[in-house]
Amino acid sequence: MKILVPVKRVVDANVKVRVKPDQSGVELANVKMSMNPFDEISVEEAVRLKEKGVATEVVVVSVGPAQAQETLRTALAMGADRGILVTTDGPTESLAVAKLLAKIVAEEAPGLVILGKQAIDDDANQTGQMLAALLGWGQGTFASKVEPTADTVSVTREIDGGLETVELKLPAVVTTDLRLNEPRYASLPNIMKAKAKPIANKTPADYGVDVTPRLTTLKVTEPPKRSAGIKVKTVDELIEKLKNSGVIA
Amino acid sequence: MSVLVLAEHDNASLKDATLNAVTAAKALAGFAGGDVHVLVAGKGAQAAADAAAKIDGVAKVLLADDAAYGDALAENVAPLIAGLLAGYDALVAPATSRGKNIAPRVAALADVAQISEILSVEAADTFTRPIYAGNAIATVKSADAKKVITVRGTAFPKAAATGGSAAVEAVSGSGDAGLSSFKGAELTVSARPELTGAKIIVSGGRALGSGEAFTQYIDPLADKLGAAVGASRAAVDAGYVPNDYQVGQTGKIVAPELYVAIGISGAIQHLAGMKDSKVIVAINKDEEAPIFQVADYGLVGDLFTLVPELTSKL
């Protein structure tokens, strides 16, 4: 079984983003970029399935700027076999990405597509579900355990009240949550090896997909600031303050 | 414009997240004087539908009662909603794990770019929503004829659960898509209030050091306050408590009257999940912990002595 893993280049999770003074967006110049953390978990899961002999090939794909090639190289260094880069100008919405991925799925015929549940830049949490809809496949979102068999996959999902398990017919779409696995660090030899792995360069036009955004960002602002309060010295003082503010009786 | 709200329910009862979504839907419908309808898709869900019919401001309830909808499988429910959407200008779903699972599947079927986790309705086509873990707020305008929206519950007050008398109308869809089946759930059983609806939350962090410490220090304080118990991602990742305790950008977004953060340093992703709480208390031995930058009342010291003292004196 082939596994397709879409990955996104995003602002590194440890960067504290700053809103631009002109409110046109967040500052991206000279900011460290990395693979979306949920996508690292997806790559790790796919590579583990290959190491277990369940998967035969792991293909990674990224939709984004030319520099997303670095994100693909990271995935290749983690153990993916080859990459596809679909270069776009500017941000591409989840729906357009899902349409591009649906075309790539038609060409590649994977048994599983494993995506991160959301990207930590736009926090949309949409692409996997949309791809599953466009393909008419089952979706196992927010996965904390993924167990494929010959023609089905059992997915344990993190839900509001705890966990639930669904069984999906293959092929299927899985989106990963935080506790599915701990992604590996690529070793230096594997980083060197990844440089020789192939990456195919494509454009949305190659797939005949219109990626024109449907949403316009009118402005981006700072969230309301919460100011620090006071330090209390004792438990008694804390209880008194809470009683005075009316939150406890 | 007419708006369809996807109800959050467990067949027997309606979840409060539905009420927050109805408030957002009313704001949206208000721009062109349309109606708000609620869809209850489930199995044996008459009771949930009857509860939805009583929500103030709901004009009609659609009840799709079918074994295929009983477990809210997105593969089965999304085509039902996409079919119904022909008669509406917008779908509004709560941004719960269920809403987040189903709504984008509907959006793709309807060829609509979804607007996730809105914080406000600015106009019939314009909304605010958090990006970068809530470190920035984007105002976005949709060019799609229909809107598919999920709603962050803490950003909208609950609609009154009584006062309405909507008719309940049966609807049907294509049922089982044959793609997926529900195998089972392990739900956290607790006598305490639900995290997202609780008035008071007591949350523990990595400094607790073990699951036993949660039971010994956090639980008694929560019980004294009638509070729900939450946790930081670090505490969940360390296995002290189940995943559904997690408060934060990738866990639950909460905004209680009182949030007590114990042994939580205050990582950005945790703050994103609780900074809209009315009053925040932090107890931490590290005076420099970022949690103190958002806390109304900070108490610096050893939680293992301060928390039992607090519990006994309340």
mmCIF file with all atom_site columns, N, CA and C in Angstrom, chain A residues 231-235 237-238, chain B residues 298-300 306:
data_model
loop_
_atom_site.group_PDB
_atom_site.id
_atom_site.type_symbol
_atom_site.label_atom_id
_atom_site.label_alt_id
_atom_site.label_comp_id
_atom_site.label_asym_id
_atom_site.label_entity_id
_atom_site.label_seq_id
_atom_site.pdbx_PDB_ins_code
_atom_site.Cartn_x
_atom_site.Cartn_y
_atom_site.Cartn_z
_atom_site.occupancy
_atom_site.B_iso_or_equiv
_atom_site.pdbx_formal_charge
_atom_site.auth_seq_id
_atom_site.auth_comp_id
_atom_site.auth_asym_id
_atom_site.auth_atom_id
_atom_site.pdbx_PDB_model_num
ATOM 1  N N  . LYS A 1 231 ? 0.118  39.913 42.656 1.00 0.00 ? 231 LYS A N  1
ATOM 2  C CA . LYS A 1 231 ? 0.580  38.730 43.385 1.00 0.00 ? 231 LYS A CA 1
ATOM 3  C C  . LYS A 1 231 ? 0.026  38.819 44.803 1.00 0.00 ? 231 LYS A C  1
ATOM 4  N N  . VAL A 1 232 ? -0.570 37.751 45.267 1.00 0.00 ? 232 VAL A N  1
ATOM 5  C CA . VAL A 1 232 ? -1.016 37.723 46.654 1.00 0.00 ? 232 VAL A CA 1
ATOM 6  C C  . VAL A 1 232 ? 0.018  36.953 47.470 1.00 0.00 ? 232 VAL A C  1
ATOM 7  N N  . LYS A 1 233 ? 0.080  37.242 48.757 1.00 0.00 ? 233 LYS A N  1
ATOM 8  C CA . LYS A 1 233 ? 1.134  36.652 49.592 1.00 0.00 ? 233 LYS A CA 1
ATOM 9  C C  . LYS A 1 233 ? 0.715  35.328 50.224 1.00 0.00 ? 233 LYS A C  1
ATOM 10 N N  . THR A 1 234 ? -0.588 35.244 50.546 1.00 0.00 ? 234 THR A N  1
ATOM 11 C CA . THR A 1 234 ? -1.042 34.071 51.283 1.00 0.00 ? 234 THR A CA 1
ATOM 12 C C  . THR A 1 234 ? -2.334 33.508 50.690 1.00 0.00 ? 234 THR A C  1
ATOM 13 N N  . VAL A 1 235 ? -2.636 32.291 51.097 1.00 0.00 ? 235 VAL A N  1
ATOM 14 C CA . VAL A 1 235 ? -3.877 31.648 50.687 1.00 0.00 ? 235 VAL A CA 1
ATOM 15 C C  . VAL A 1 235 ? -5.075 32.453 51.193 1.00 0.00 ? 235 VAL A C  1
ATOM 16 N N  . GLU A 1 237 ? -5.285 35.651 51.718 1.00 0.00 ? 237 GLU A N  1
ATOM 17 C CA . GLU A 1 237 ? -5.458 36.852 50.893 1.00 0.00 ? 237 GLU A CA 1
ATOM 18 C C  . GLU A 1 237 ? -6.112 36.480 49.556 1.00 0.00 ? 237 GLU A C  1
ATOM 19 N N  . LEU A 1 238 ? -5.709 35.337 48.992 1.00 0.00 ? 238 LEU A N  1
ATOM 20 C CA . LEU A 1 238 ? -6.295 34.879 47.722 1.00 0.00 ? 238 LEU A CA 1
ATOM 21 C C  . LEU A 1 238 ? -7.800 34.649 47.887 1.00 0.00 ? 238 LEU A C  1
ATOM 22 N N  . GLY B 2 298 ? -1.968 35.992 41.482 1.00 0.00 ? 298 GLY B N  1
ATOM 23 C CA . GLY B 2 298 ? -0.891 35.020 41.437 1.00 0.00 ? 298 GLY B CA 1
ATOM 24 C C  . GLY B 2 298 ? -0.419 34.699 42.846 1.00 0.00 ? 298 GLY B C  1
ATOM 25 N N  . LEU B 2 299 ? -0.149 33.427 43.070 1.00 0.00 ? 299 LEU B N  1
ATOM 26 C CA . LEU B 2 299 ? 0.369  33.002 44.370 1.00 0.00 ? 299 LEU B CA 1
ATOM 27 C C  . LEU B 2 299 ? 1.629  32.198 44.093 1.00 0.00 ? 299 LEU B C  1
ATOM 28 N N  . VAL B 2 300 ? 2.772  32.730 44.533 1.00 0.00 ? 300 VAL B N  1
ATOM 29 C CA . VAL B 2 300 ? 4.048  32.070 44.278 1.00 0.00 ? 300 VAL B CA 1
ATOM 30 C C  . VAL B 2 300 ? 4.367  31.153 45.448 1.00 0.00 ? 300 VAL B C  1
ATOM 31 N N  . LEU B 2 306 ? 0.350  24.732 49.269 1.00 0.00 ? 306 LEU B N  1
ATOM 32 C CA . LEU B 2 306 ? -0.653 25.787 49.092 1.00 0.00 ? 306 LEU B CA 1
ATOM 33 C C  . LEU B 2 306 ? -2.023 25.241 48.696 1.00 0.00 ? 306 LEU B C  1
#
